C-alpha cells in the first residue's frame, strides 16, 4: 500500500513539475496519469503490482472523494435557484448532444468492422 | 462543544458515515441508478451541516485529506486505461475522432446554452468543464476562474443523468455496438456513467472507463483553446 501510494504520488509530482516547467494548460494529475500509463506499459505491470493494487483501492471509493466538493452545493443554493433554467437546460442539452455525437461518430467509423459475436451488440428485440 | 463539531475528526466521520449510508442504499435498492453513494452522501452531509450550523468553508477545511486524494485518484485512472489497451484493435480511429468531437460539442453547447438563456459569464465558465471526470473538472474550473464546487456538483449530476437515461437514449438512437455505447457514456457521464455501463456489459464498461480517461485528457488540452474562442 505504501509503495503503491508512493508510485501514485511520484507520478503526480512528475506531472506537477512538467506542468510548471512547460506552462501546459493541463492539471498536473492528468499528466501524472499519462506518466503512470507509460510506466505500466513499459513495465508490463500485472494486477499484482503494488501500484495497481493501490490504484484499485483508491478507485473503488472514488465517489467518497467527490463528497466534500459536492457538499459545496449548500454554499451555492442561491446561485442555482437564481439560474435554475440555464443550468438545467445547458446541462441536459449538452449532455444529450454530446452523447449522440460520440455514439454516432463511433458507429459511423466502425460500420466497416463491427465487433463480432453476441457480446458485441445489443439485441435489436422489443 | 462547538470546536468538536468543527473538528476534522467529526467532519470526516460524518462524511464517511454518509458515504457508508449511500453504499447501503445502493445495495438495498440493487444498484438503482438514482442510488449513487456520492449523491446520497452529499445530501446527507449538506442537511447535517445546515442543521448543525457549520459553514461550508469549515467543512471543506476539515475534509481536506479527501480533497487531497483526488490528485492520486486521477493518476490512478491510468490503471483501468492500461487494462483496456489490448481491446483497442480496429477501434483506434473511432476513438481518436469521436472523443475530440464529443469534447468540442459538449463544451460548446454547454457554454452557448447558458449564454442563450442569460446565465452570465461566470456560469458559462462553470458549465464548460462539466463533462470531464470530477477531479479534472474541478482543476479545470479553478484554472478558468469559475466556481469549482458548482462545476463538481454539475459533473456529479450529469453522471447521474447518464446512469439513469444513457443506455435507453443510446438504444433509441440505434447505437448498439458495445464499444461505441461505452465510449459515448464515458465521454459525457464519466465515473458514474461508467459504473452503469459496467453493470450493463463488461466491454461497454471497459470502453466507458477508457473514454472517461481520454475525455479528461482531451478536455484539459482543448478547453484553453475553446475558452479563447467562446468566452
PDB file of N, CA and C in Angstrom, chain A residues 12 25-27 29-30 33 36-37 40-41 45 47 52 55-56 58-59 61 63-66 68-72 74 76 80 83 87 89-91 94-95 97-100 102 104 107 109-110 113 115 119-122, chain B residues 16 19 36-38 42 46 56 63 71-73 75-79 82-83 85 91 94 102 105-106 109-110 114 117 123 130 134-136 147 150 152-153 158 162 173-174 176-179 181 184 188-189 217 220-221 224:
ATOM      1  N   UNK A  12       2.273  11.854  -9.816  1.00  0.00           N
ATOM      2  CA  UNK A  12       1.605  13.161  -9.714  1.00  0.00           C
ATOM      3  C   UNK A  12       2.646  14.277  -9.615  1.00  0.00           C
ATOM      4  N   UNK A  25      -1.430  23.787 -20.280  1.00  0.00           N
ATOM      5  CA  UNK A  25      -2.725  24.128 -19.683  1.00  0.00           C
ATOM      6  C   UNK A  25      -3.494  22.888 -19.234  1.00  0.00           C
ATOM      7  N   UNK A  26      -2.821  21.955 -18.571  1.00  0.00           N
ATOM      8  CA  UNK A  26      -3.417  20.683 -18.165  1.00  0.00           C
ATOM      9  C   UNK A  26      -3.161  20.506 -16.669  1.00  0.00           C
ATOM     10  N   UNK A  27      -4.136  19.990 -15.893  1.00  0.00           N
ATOM     11  CA  UNK A  27      -3.860  19.761 -14.479  1.00  0.00           C
ATOM     12  C   UNK A  27      -2.721  18.735 -14.295  1.00  0.00           C
ATOM     13  N   UNK A  29      -2.205  16.246 -12.181  1.00  0.00           N
ATOM     14  CA  UNK A  29      -2.552  14.835 -12.051  1.00  0.00           C
ATOM     15  C   UNK A  29      -2.885  14.164 -13.389  1.00  0.00           C
ATOM     16  N   UNK A  30      -3.383  14.945 -14.380  1.00  0.00           N
ATOM     17  CA  UNK A  30      -3.685  14.359 -15.686  1.00  0.00           C
ATOM     18  C   UNK A  30      -2.386  13.960 -16.396  1.00  0.00           C
ATOM     19  N   UNK A  33      -1.227  10.907 -14.806  1.00  0.00           N
ATOM     20  CA  UNK A  33      -1.939   9.727 -15.317  1.00  0.00           C
ATOM     21  C   UNK A  33      -1.246   9.202 -16.572  1.00  0.00           C
ATOM     22  N   UNK A  36       2.004   7.508 -15.519  1.00  0.00           N
ATOM     23  CA  UNK A  36       1.775   6.172 -14.953  1.00  0.00           C
ATOM     24  C   UNK A  36       1.398   5.181 -16.057  1.00  0.00           C
ATOM     25  N   UNK A  37       0.580   5.616 -17.010  1.00  0.00           N
ATOM     26  CA  UNK A  37       0.192   4.728 -18.110  1.00  0.00           C
ATOM     27  C   UNK A  37       1.432   4.257 -18.876  1.00  0.00           C
ATOM     28  N   UNK A  40       3.242   1.698 -16.786  1.00  0.00           N
ATOM     29  CA  UNK A  40       2.551   0.404 -16.751  1.00  0.00           C
ATOM     30  C   UNK A  40       2.796  -0.373 -18.040  1.00  0.00           C
ATOM     31  N   UNK A  41       2.803   0.347 -19.165  1.00  0.00           N
ATOM     32  CA  UNK A  41       3.039  -0.305 -20.455  1.00  0.00           C
ATOM     33  C   UNK A  41       4.478  -0.800 -20.533  1.00  0.00           C
ATOM     34  N   UNK A  45       3.101  -4.204 -16.295  1.00  0.00           N
ATOM     35  CA  UNK A  45       2.609  -4.495 -14.946  1.00  0.00           C
ATOM     36  C   UNK A  45       1.317  -5.302 -14.983  1.00  0.00           C
ATOM     37  N   UNK A  47      -1.885  -7.351 -12.496  1.00  0.00           N
ATOM     38  CA  UNK A  47      -2.772  -6.928 -11.420  1.00  0.00           C
ATOM     39  C   UNK A  47      -2.151  -7.073 -10.039  1.00  0.00           C
ATOM     40  N   UNK A  52      -0.838  -0.981  -8.904  1.00  0.00           N
ATOM     41  CA  UNK A  52      -2.154  -1.369  -9.432  1.00  0.00           C
ATOM     42  C   UNK A  52      -3.116  -1.625  -8.280  1.00  0.00           C
ATOM     43  N   UNK A  55      -4.052   1.675  -6.728  1.00  0.00           N
ATOM     44  CA  UNK A  55      -4.966   2.401  -7.614  1.00  0.00           C
ATOM     45  C   UNK A  55      -6.365   1.815  -7.532  1.00  0.00           C
ATOM     46  N   UNK A  56      -6.465   0.483  -7.578  1.00  0.00           N
ATOM     47  CA  UNK A  56      -7.782  -0.155  -7.496  1.00  0.00           C
ATOM     48  C   UNK A  56      -8.478   0.187  -6.182  1.00  0.00           C
ATOM     49  N   UNK A  58      -8.068   2.851  -4.332  1.00  0.00           N
ATOM     50  CA  UNK A  58      -8.475   4.255  -4.335  1.00  0.00           C
ATOM     51  C   UNK A  58      -9.698   4.452  -5.236  1.00  0.00           C
ATOM     52  N   UNK A  59      -9.690   3.802  -6.400  1.00  0.00           N
ATOM     53  CA  UNK A  59     -10.785   3.987  -7.364  1.00  0.00           C
ATOM     54  C   UNK A  59     -12.080   3.318  -6.900  1.00  0.00           C
ATOM     55  N   UNK A  61     -13.334   3.547  -4.078  1.00  0.00           N
ATOM     56  CA  UNK A  61     -14.082   4.519  -3.276  1.00  0.00           C
ATOM     57  C   UNK A  61     -13.970   5.924  -3.853  1.00  0.00           C
ATOM     58  N   UNK A  63     -16.086   7.674  -5.390  1.00  0.00           N
ATOM     59  CA  UNK A  63     -17.250   8.528  -5.113  1.00  0.00           C
ATOM     60  C   UNK A  63     -17.139   9.250  -3.769  1.00  0.00           C
ATOM     61  N   UNK A  64     -16.464   8.615  -2.792  1.00  0.00           N
ATOM     62  CA  UNK A  64     -16.267   9.261  -1.484  1.00  0.00           C
ATOM     63  C   UNK A  64     -15.509  10.580  -1.637  1.00  0.00           C
ATOM     64  N   UNK A  65     -14.532  10.582  -2.556  1.00  0.00           N
ATOM     65  CA  UNK A  65     -13.673  11.766  -2.700  1.00  0.00           C
ATOM     66  C   UNK A  65     -14.409  12.959  -3.312  1.00  0.00           C
ATOM     67  N   UNK A  66     -15.562  12.704  -3.944  1.00  0.00           N
ATOM     68  CA  UNK A  66     -16.341  13.787  -4.548  1.00  0.00           C
ATOM     69  C   UNK A  66     -17.229  14.484  -3.524  1.00  0.00           C
ATOM     70  N   UNK A  68     -16.809  16.074  -0.451  1.00  0.00           N
ATOM     71  CA  UNK A  68     -16.553  17.449   0.022  1.00  0.00           C
ATOM     72  C   UNK A  68     -16.860  18.514  -1.040  1.00  0.00           C
ATOM     73  N   UNK A  69     -16.456  18.256  -2.303  1.00  0.00           N
ATOM     74  CA  UNK A  69     -16.739  19.228  -3.363  1.00  0.00           C
ATOM     75  C   UNK A  69     -18.235  19.333  -3.608  1.00  0.00           C
ATOM     76  N   UNK A  70     -18.908  18.191  -3.616  1.00  0.00           N
ATOM     77  CA  UNK A  70     -20.344  18.182  -3.883  1.00  0.00           C
ATOM     78  C   UNK A  70     -21.154  18.912  -2.826  1.00  0.00           C
ATOM     79  N   UNK A  71     -20.709  18.811  -1.562  1.00  0.00           N
ATOM     80  CA  UNK A  71     -21.420  19.495  -0.474  1.00  0.00           C
ATOM     81  C   UNK A  71     -21.384  21.012  -0.697  1.00  0.00           C
ATOM     82  N   UNK A  72     -20.420  21.461  -1.511  1.00  0.00           N
ATOM     83  CA  UNK A  72     -20.345  22.873  -1.869  1.00  0.00           C
ATOM     84  C   UNK A  72     -21.647  23.413  -2.410  1.00  0.00           C
ATOM     85  N   UNK A  74     -24.352  23.516  -0.989  1.00  0.00           N
ATOM     86  CA  UNK A  74     -25.055  24.307   0.033  1.00  0.00           C
ATOM     87  C   UNK A  74     -24.633  25.774  -0.010  1.00  0.00           C
ATOM     88  N   UNK A  76     -23.934  27.290  -2.707  1.00  0.00           N
ATOM     89  CA  UNK A  76     -24.348  27.885  -3.980  1.00  0.00           C
ATOM     90  C   UNK A  76     -25.828  27.710  -4.273  1.00  0.00           C
ATOM     91  N   UNK A  80     -27.821  28.575  -7.806  1.00  0.00           N
ATOM     92  CA  UNK A  80     -28.556  27.559  -8.550  1.00  0.00           C
ATOM     93  C   UNK A  80     -30.032  27.930  -8.677  1.00  0.00           C
ATOM     94  N   UNK A  83     -30.406  30.770 -11.228  1.00  0.00           N
ATOM     95  CA  UNK A  83     -30.139  30.407 -12.625  1.00  0.00           C
ATOM     96  C   UNK A  83     -30.585  28.986 -12.935  1.00  0.00           C
ATOM     97  N   UNK A  87     -29.014  26.538 -16.025  1.00  0.00           N
ATOM     98  CA  UNK A  87     -28.228  25.408 -15.519  1.00  0.00           C
ATOM     99  C   UNK A  87     -28.832  24.079 -15.979  1.00  0.00           C
ATOM    100  N   UNK A  89     -31.142  23.421 -18.423  1.00  0.00           N
ATOM    101  CA  UNK A  89     -31.216  23.229 -19.871  1.00  0.00           C
ATOM    102  C   UNK A  89     -29.826  22.978 -20.461  1.00  0.00           C
ATOM    103  N   UNK A  90     -28.823  23.779 -20.038  1.00  0.00           N
ATOM    104  CA  UNK A  90     -27.479  23.626 -20.596  1.00  0.00           C
ATOM    105  C   UNK A  90     -26.898  22.265 -20.212  1.00  0.00           C
ATOM    106  N   UNK A  91     -27.145  21.842 -18.978  1.00  0.00           N
ATOM    107  CA  UNK A  91     -26.604  20.572 -18.516  1.00  0.00           C
ATOM    108  C   UNK A  91     -27.205  19.414 -19.305  1.00  0.00           C
ATOM    109  N   UNK A  94     -26.490  19.817 -23.385  1.00  0.00           N
ATOM    110  CA  UNK A  94     -25.146  19.495 -23.866  1.00  0.00           C
ATOM    111  C   UNK A  94     -24.812  18.034 -23.578  1.00  0.00           C
ATOM    112  N   UNK A  95     -25.423  17.467 -22.544  1.00  0.00           N
ATOM    113  CA  UNK A  95     -25.221  16.043 -22.263  1.00  0.00           C
ATOM    114  C   UNK A  95     -25.771  15.196 -23.415  1.00  0.00           C
ATOM    115  N   UNK A  97     -26.598  16.109 -26.584  1.00  0.00           N
ATOM    116  CA  UNK A  97     -25.912  16.341 -27.853  1.00  0.00           C
ATOM    117  C   UNK A  97     -24.538  15.649 -27.848  1.00  0.00           C
ATOM    118  N   UNK A  98     -23.828  15.735 -26.721  1.00  0.00           N
ATOM    119  CA  UNK A  98     -22.512  15.091 -26.603  1.00  0.00           C
ATOM    120  C   UNK A  98     -22.620  13.575 -26.709  1.00  0.00           C
ATOM    121  N   UNK A  99     -23.604  13.000 -26.028  1.00  0.00           N
ATOM    122  CA  UNK A  99     -23.808  11.543 -26.046  1.00  0.00           C
ATOM    123  C   UNK A  99     -24.053  11.060 -27.470  1.00  0.00           C
ATOM    124  N   UNK A 100     -24.956  11.753 -28.180  1.00  0.00           N
ATOM    125  CA  UNK A 100     -25.292  11.351 -29.544  1.00  0.00           C
ATOM    126  C   UNK A 100     -24.115  11.583 -30.491  1.00  0.00           C
ATOM    127  N   UNK A 102     -20.874  11.474 -29.843  1.00  0.00           N
ATOM    128  CA  UNK A 102     -19.855  10.433 -29.669  1.00  0.00           C
ATOM    129  C   UNK A 102     -20.377   9.081 -30.170  1.00  0.00           C
ATOM    130  N   UNK A 104     -22.789   8.337 -32.358  1.00  0.00           N
ATOM    131  CA  UNK A 104     -22.975   8.263 -33.809  1.00  0.00           C
ATOM    132  C   UNK A 104     -21.640   8.319 -34.557  1.00  0.00           C
ATOM    133  N   UNK A 107     -20.149   4.925 -34.242  1.00  0.00           N
ATOM    134  CA  UNK A 107     -20.905   3.953 -35.025  1.00  0.00           C
ATOM    135  C   UNK A 107     -20.562   4.074 -36.505  1.00  0.00           C
ATOM    136  N   UNK A 109     -17.844   5.208 -37.839  1.00  0.00           N
ATOM    137  CA  UNK A 109     -16.477   4.800 -38.166  1.00  0.00           C
ATOM    138  C   UNK A 109     -16.207   3.321 -37.914  1.00  0.00           C
ATOM    139  N   UNK A 110     -17.118   2.618 -37.244  1.00  0.00           N
ATOM    140  CA  UNK A 110     -16.901   1.179 -37.015  1.00  0.00           C
ATOM    141  C   UNK A 110     -17.786   0.347 -37.921  1.00  0.00           C
ATOM    142  N   UNK A 113     -16.021  -2.433 -39.638  1.00  0.00           N
ATOM    143  CA  UNK A 113     -15.546  -3.555 -38.833  1.00  0.00           C
ATOM    144  C   UNK A 113     -16.363  -3.674 -37.556  1.00  0.00           C
ATOM    145  N   UNK A 115     -17.937  -5.260 -34.250  1.00  0.00           N
ATOM    146  CA  UNK A 115     -17.471  -6.323 -33.361  1.00  0.00           C
ATOM    147  C   UNK A 115     -18.315  -7.565 -33.604  1.00  0.00           C
ATOM    148  N   UNK A 119     -21.776 -10.842 -27.777  1.00  0.00           N
ATOM    149  CA  UNK A 119     -21.468  -9.833 -26.767  1.00  0.00           C
ATOM    150  C   UNK A 119     -21.198  -8.471 -27.404  1.00  0.00           C
ATOM    151  N   UNK A 120     -21.068  -8.454 -28.734  1.00  0.00           N
ATOM    152  CA  UNK A 120     -20.662  -7.225 -29.404  1.00  0.00           C
ATOM    153  C   UNK A 120     -21.728  -6.167 -29.513  1.00  0.00           C
ATOM    154  N   UNK A 121     -22.983  -6.575 -29.603  1.00  0.00           N
ATOM    155  CA  UNK A 121     -24.042  -5.585 -29.807  1.00  0.00           C
ATOM    156  C   UNK A 121     -25.222  -5.847 -28.893  1.00  0.00           C
ATOM    157  N   UNK A 122     -26.070  -4.835 -28.753  1.00  0.00           N
ATOM    158  CA  UNK A 122     -27.312  -5.006 -28.005  1.00  0.00           C
ATOM    159  C   UNK A 122     -28.311  -5.681 -28.926  1.00  0.00           C
TER     160      UNK A 122
ATOM    161  N   UNK B  16     -17.678   9.997   6.126  1.00  0.00           N
ATOM    162  CA  UNK B  16     -17.552   8.547   5.920  1.00  0.00           C
ATOM    163  C   UNK B  16     -18.865   7.839   6.223  1.00  0.00           C
ATOM    164  N   UNK B  19     -21.295   8.447   3.408  1.00  0.00           N
ATOM    165  CA  UNK B  19     -20.909   7.646   2.237  1.00  0.00           C
ATOM    166  C   UNK B  19     -21.279   6.183   2.461  1.00  0.00           C
ATOM    167  N   UNK B  36     -26.900   6.689  -6.125  1.00  0.00           N
ATOM    168  CA  UNK B  36     -25.459   6.846  -6.218  1.00  0.00           C
ATOM    169  C   UNK B  36     -24.920   7.227  -4.846  1.00  0.00           C
ATOM    170  N   UNK B  37     -23.938   6.472  -4.324  1.00  0.00           N
ATOM    171  CA  UNK B  37     -23.417   6.779  -2.988  1.00  0.00           C
ATOM    172  C   UNK B  37     -23.021   8.247  -2.819  1.00  0.00           C
ATOM    173  N   UNK B  38     -22.400   8.838  -3.848  1.00  0.00           N
ATOM    174  CA  UNK B  38     -21.976  10.238  -3.729  1.00  0.00           C
ATOM    175  C   UNK B  38     -23.180  11.150  -3.539  1.00  0.00           C
ATOM    176  N   UNK B  42     -23.780  13.379  -0.288  1.00  0.00           N
ATOM    177  CA  UNK B  42     -23.782  14.840  -0.400  1.00  0.00           C
ATOM    178  C   UNK B  42     -25.040  15.425   0.245  1.00  0.00           C
ATOM    179  N   UNK B  46     -24.939  17.668   3.544  1.00  0.00           N
ATOM    180  CA  UNK B  46     -25.455  19.032   3.381  1.00  0.00           C
ATOM    181  C   UNK B  46     -26.543  19.314   4.417  1.00  0.00           C
ATOM    182  N   UNK B  56     -19.775  26.005   5.144  1.00  0.00           N
ATOM    183  CA  UNK B  56     -19.131  25.134   4.174  1.00  0.00           C
ATOM    184  C   UNK B  56     -17.608  25.253   4.215  1.00  0.00           C
ATOM    185  N   UNK B  63     -12.221  18.449   5.778  1.00  0.00           N
ATOM    186  CA  UNK B  63     -12.168  17.249   4.937  1.00  0.00           C
ATOM    187  C   UNK B  63     -11.097  17.374   3.846  1.00  0.00           C
ATOM    188  N   UNK B  71      -6.147  13.972  -6.315  1.00  0.00           N
ATOM    189  CA  UNK B  71      -4.959  14.017  -7.181  1.00  0.00           C
ATOM    190  C   UNK B  71      -4.443  12.618  -7.503  1.00  0.00           C
ATOM    191  N   UNK B  72      -3.997  11.865  -6.465  1.00  0.00           N
ATOM    192  CA  UNK B  72      -3.558  10.495  -6.724  1.00  0.00           C
ATOM    193  C   UNK B  72      -4.653   9.632  -7.374  1.00  0.00           C
ATOM    194  N   UNK B  73      -5.933   9.886  -7.061  1.00  0.00           N
ATOM    195  CA  UNK B  73      -7.010   9.089  -7.674  1.00  0.00           C
ATOM    196  C   UNK B  73      -7.068   9.336  -9.175  1.00  0.00           C
ATOM    197  N   UNK B  75      -4.446  10.161 -11.036  1.00  0.00           N
ATOM    198  CA  UNK B  75      -3.302   9.404 -11.556  1.00  0.00           C
ATOM    199  C   UNK B  75      -3.681   7.927 -11.681  1.00  0.00           C
ATOM    200  N   UNK B  76      -4.424   7.423 -10.686  1.00  0.00           N
ATOM    201  CA  UNK B  76      -4.795   6.009 -10.649  1.00  0.00           C
ATOM    202  C   UNK B  76      -5.672   5.591 -11.830  1.00  0.00           C
ATOM    203  N   UNK B  77      -6.333   6.552 -12.488  1.00  0.00           N
ATOM    204  CA  UNK B  77      -7.166   6.221 -13.648  1.00  0.00           C
ATOM    205  C   UNK B  77      -6.349   5.593 -14.781  1.00  0.00           C
ATOM    206  N   UNK B  78      -5.003   5.716 -14.707  1.00  0.00           N
ATOM    207  CA  UNK B  78      -4.151   5.066 -15.700  1.00  0.00           C
ATOM    208  C   UNK B  78      -4.300   3.547 -15.653  1.00  0.00           C
ATOM    209  N   UNK B  79      -4.664   3.009 -14.487  1.00  0.00           N
ATOM    210  CA  UNK B  79      -4.743   1.549 -14.344  1.00  0.00           C
ATOM    211  C   UNK B  79      -5.889   0.944 -15.169  1.00  0.00           C
ATOM    212  N   UNK B  82      -4.952   1.240 -18.760  1.00  0.00           N
ATOM    213  CA  UNK B  82      -3.959   0.242 -19.160  1.00  0.00           C
ATOM    214  C   UNK B  82      -4.605  -1.113 -19.460  1.00  0.00           C
ATOM    215  N   UNK B  83      -5.617  -1.461 -18.651  1.00  0.00           N
ATOM    216  CA  UNK B  83      -6.283  -2.758 -18.846  1.00  0.00           C
ATOM    217  C   UNK B  83      -7.017  -2.837 -20.181  1.00  0.00           C
ATOM    218  N   UNK B  85      -6.048  -1.403 -23.092  1.00  0.00           N
ATOM    219  CA  UNK B  85      -5.230  -1.164 -24.282  1.00  0.00           C
ATOM    220  C   UNK B  85      -5.326  -2.299 -25.305  1.00  0.00           C
ATOM    221  N   UNK B  91     -10.299  -0.135 -33.398  1.00  0.00           N
ATOM    222  CA  UNK B  91     -11.176   0.887 -32.815  1.00  0.00           C
ATOM    223  C   UNK B  91     -10.420   2.183 -32.550  1.00  0.00           C
ATOM    224  N   UNK B  94     -12.090   5.402 -34.632  1.00  0.00           N
ATOM    225  CA  UNK B  94     -13.314   5.922 -33.990  1.00  0.00           C
ATOM    226  C   UNK B  94     -13.020   6.636 -32.675  1.00  0.00           C
ATOM    227  N   UNK B 102     -16.724  14.774 -29.249  1.00  0.00           N
ATOM    228  CA  UNK B 102     -17.557  14.844 -28.057  1.00  0.00           C
ATOM    229  C   UNK B 102     -17.175  16.004 -27.153  1.00  0.00           C
ATOM    230  N   UNK B 105     -18.201  19.391 -28.862  1.00  0.00           N
ATOM    231  CA  UNK B 105     -19.655  19.537 -28.873  1.00  0.00           C
ATOM    232  C   UNK B 105     -20.182  19.811 -27.464  1.00  0.00           C
ATOM    233  N   UNK B 106     -19.688  19.059 -26.507  1.00  0.00           N
ATOM    234  CA  UNK B 106     -20.208  19.162 -25.152  1.00  0.00           C
ATOM    235  C   UNK B 106     -19.860  20.515 -24.508  1.00  0.00           C
ATOM    236  N   UNK B 109     -21.803  23.452 -26.676  1.00  0.00           N
ATOM    237  CA  UNK B 109     -23.248  23.548 -26.431  1.00  0.00           C
ATOM    238  C   UNK B 109     -23.529  23.965 -24.993  1.00  0.00           C
ATOM    239  N   UNK B 110     -22.713  23.487 -24.043  1.00  0.00           N
ATOM    240  CA  UNK B 110     -22.903  23.882 -22.650  1.00  0.00           C
ATOM    241  C   UNK B 110     -22.787  25.391 -22.480  1.00  0.00           C
ATOM    242  N   UNK B 114     -26.036  28.158 -21.928  1.00  0.00           N
ATOM    243  CA  UNK B 114     -26.066  29.054 -20.762  1.00  0.00           C
ATOM    244  C   UNK B 114     -26.199  30.499 -21.240  1.00  0.00           C
ATOM    245  N   UNK B 117     -29.660  31.438 -22.565  1.00  0.00           N
ATOM    246  CA  UNK B 117     -30.701  31.553 -21.535  1.00  0.00           C
ATOM    247  C   UNK B 117     -30.342  32.595 -20.477  1.00  0.00           C
ATOM    248  N   UNK B 123     -21.200  31.591 -15.005  1.00  0.00           N
ATOM    249  CA  UNK B 123     -21.886  30.312 -15.141  1.00  0.00           C
ATOM    250  C   UNK B 123     -21.445  29.588 -16.414  1.00  0.00           C
ATOM    251  N   UNK B 130     -17.755  20.576 -17.301  1.00  0.00           N
ATOM    252  CA  UNK B 130     -18.536  19.616 -16.519  1.00  0.00           C
ATOM    253  C   UNK B 130     -18.548  18.179 -17.056  1.00  0.00           C
ATOM    254  N   UNK B 134     -14.836  14.268 -12.418  1.00  0.00           N
ATOM    255  CA  UNK B 134     -14.896  15.295 -11.380  1.00  0.00           C
ATOM    256  C   UNK B 134     -13.558  15.898 -10.933  1.00  0.00           C
ATOM    257  N   UNK B 135     -12.522  15.064 -10.591  1.00  0.00           N
ATOM    258  CA  UNK B 135     -11.277  15.708 -10.149  1.00  0.00           C
ATOM    259  C   UNK B 135     -10.683  16.627 -11.206  1.00  0.00           C
ATOM    260  N   UNK B 136     -10.773  16.211 -12.480  1.00  0.00           N
ATOM    261  CA  UNK B 136     -10.231  17.038 -13.560  1.00  0.00           C
ATOM    262  C   UNK B 136     -11.113  18.265 -13.786  1.00  0.00           C
ATOM    263  N   UNK B 147     -16.588  28.724 -10.674  1.00  0.00           N
ATOM    264  CA  UNK B 147     -16.977  28.256  -9.339  1.00  0.00           C
ATOM    265  C   UNK B 147     -16.748  26.747  -9.276  1.00  0.00           C
ATOM    266  N   UNK B 150     -19.301  24.272  -7.759  1.00  0.00           N
ATOM    267  CA  UNK B 150     -20.516  24.159  -8.573  1.00  0.00           C
ATOM    268  C   UNK B 150     -20.250  23.280  -9.795  1.00  0.00           C
ATOM    269  N   UNK B 152     -18.199  20.832  -9.808  1.00  0.00           N
ATOM    270  CA  UNK B 152     -18.194  19.473  -9.259  1.00  0.00           C
ATOM    271  C   UNK B 152     -19.607  18.943  -9.109  1.00  0.00           C
ATOM    272  N   UNK B 153     -20.505  19.789  -8.602  1.00  0.00           N
ATOM    273  CA  UNK B 153     -21.897  19.383  -8.437  1.00  0.00           C
ATOM    274  C   UNK B 153     -22.520  19.055  -9.803  1.00  0.00           C
ATOM    275  N   UNK B 158     -24.531  15.274 -13.810  1.00  0.00           N
ATOM    276  CA  UNK B 158     -24.519  14.796 -15.189  1.00  0.00           C
ATOM    277  C   UNK B 158     -24.161  13.307 -15.238  1.00  0.00           C
ATOM    278  N   UNK B 162     -26.593  10.433 -16.787  1.00  0.00           N
ATOM    279  CA  UNK B 162     -26.073   9.421 -17.703  1.00  0.00           C
ATOM    280  C   UNK B 162     -26.390   8.010 -17.238  1.00  0.00           C
ATOM    281  N   UNK B 173     -31.321   5.734 -30.118  1.00  0.00           N
ATOM    282  CA  UNK B 173     -30.555   6.362 -31.198  1.00  0.00           C
ATOM    283  C   UNK B 173     -29.875   5.311 -32.080  1.00  0.00           C
ATOM    284  N   UNK B 174     -30.204   4.038 -31.859  1.00  0.00           N
ATOM    285  CA  UNK B 174     -29.679   2.913 -32.652  1.00  0.00           C
ATOM    286  C   UNK B 174     -28.173   2.779 -32.558  1.00  0.00           C
ATOM    287  N   UNK B 176     -25.832   0.431 -31.063  1.00  0.00           N
ATOM    288  CA  UNK B 176     -25.952  -0.879 -30.417  1.00  0.00           C
ATOM    289  C   UNK B 176     -24.605  -1.539 -30.189  1.00  0.00           C
ATOM    290  N   UNK B 177     -23.574  -1.053 -30.885  1.00  0.00           N
ATOM    291  CA  UNK B 177     -22.262  -1.657 -30.741  1.00  0.00           C
ATOM    292  C   UNK B 177     -21.729  -1.334 -29.353  1.00  0.00           C
ATOM    293  N   UNK B 178     -21.295  -2.370 -28.630  1.00  0.00           N
ATOM    294  CA  UNK B 178     -20.911  -2.191 -27.218  1.00  0.00           C
ATOM    295  C   UNK B 178     -19.795  -1.168 -27.016  1.00  0.00           C
ATOM    296  N   UNK B 179     -18.798  -1.213 -27.886  1.00  0.00           N
ATOM    297  CA  UNK B 179     -17.682  -0.282 -27.701  1.00  0.00           C
ATOM    298  C   UNK B 179     -18.133   1.155 -27.924  1.00  0.00           C
ATOM    299  N   UNK B 181     -21.199   2.347 -27.513  1.00  0.00           N
ATOM    300  CA  UNK B 181     -22.054   2.737 -26.382  1.00  0.00           C
ATOM    301  C   UNK B 181     -21.214   3.147 -25.172  1.00  0.00           C
ATOM    302  N   UNK B 184     -19.526   6.534 -25.669  1.00  0.00           N
ATOM    303  CA  UNK B 184     -20.449   7.667 -25.518  1.00  0.00           C
ATOM    304  C   UNK B 184     -20.764   7.923 -24.043  1.00  0.00           C
ATOM    305  N   UNK B 188     -19.555  11.543 -21.739  1.00  0.00           N
ATOM    306  CA  UNK B 188     -20.420  12.599 -21.207  1.00  0.00           C
ATOM    307  C   UNK B 188     -20.806  12.390 -19.749  1.00  0.00           C
ATOM    308  N   UNK B 189     -20.648  11.173 -19.236  1.00  0.00           N
ATOM    309  CA  UNK B 189     -21.081  10.926 -17.857  1.00  0.00           C
ATOM    310  C   UNK B 189     -20.017  10.264 -16.986  1.00  0.00           C
ATOM    311  N   UNK B 217      -8.383  13.904 -20.542  1.00  0.00           N
ATOM    312  CA  UNK B 217      -7.155  14.389 -21.173  1.00  0.00           C
ATOM    313  C   UNK B 217      -7.485  15.378 -22.296  1.00  0.00           C
ATOM    314  N   UNK B 220      -8.812  18.708 -20.994  1.00  0.00           N
ATOM    315  CA  UNK B 220      -7.723  19.537 -20.450  1.00  0.00           C
ATOM    316  C   UNK B 220      -6.981  20.260 -21.562  1.00  0.00           C
ATOM    317  N   UNK B 221      -6.739  19.543 -22.687  1.00  0.00           N
ATOM    318  CA  UNK B 221      -5.983  20.132 -23.788  1.00  0.00           C
ATOM    319  C   UNK B 221      -6.824  21.123 -24.590  1.00  0.00           C
ATOM    320  N   UNK B 224      -8.545  25.301 -22.961  1.00  0.00           N
ATOM    321  CA  UNK B 224      -7.953  26.643 -23.102  1.00  0.00           C
ATOM    322  C   UNK B 224      -8.200  27.235 -24.496  1.00  0.00           C
TER     323      UNK B 224
END
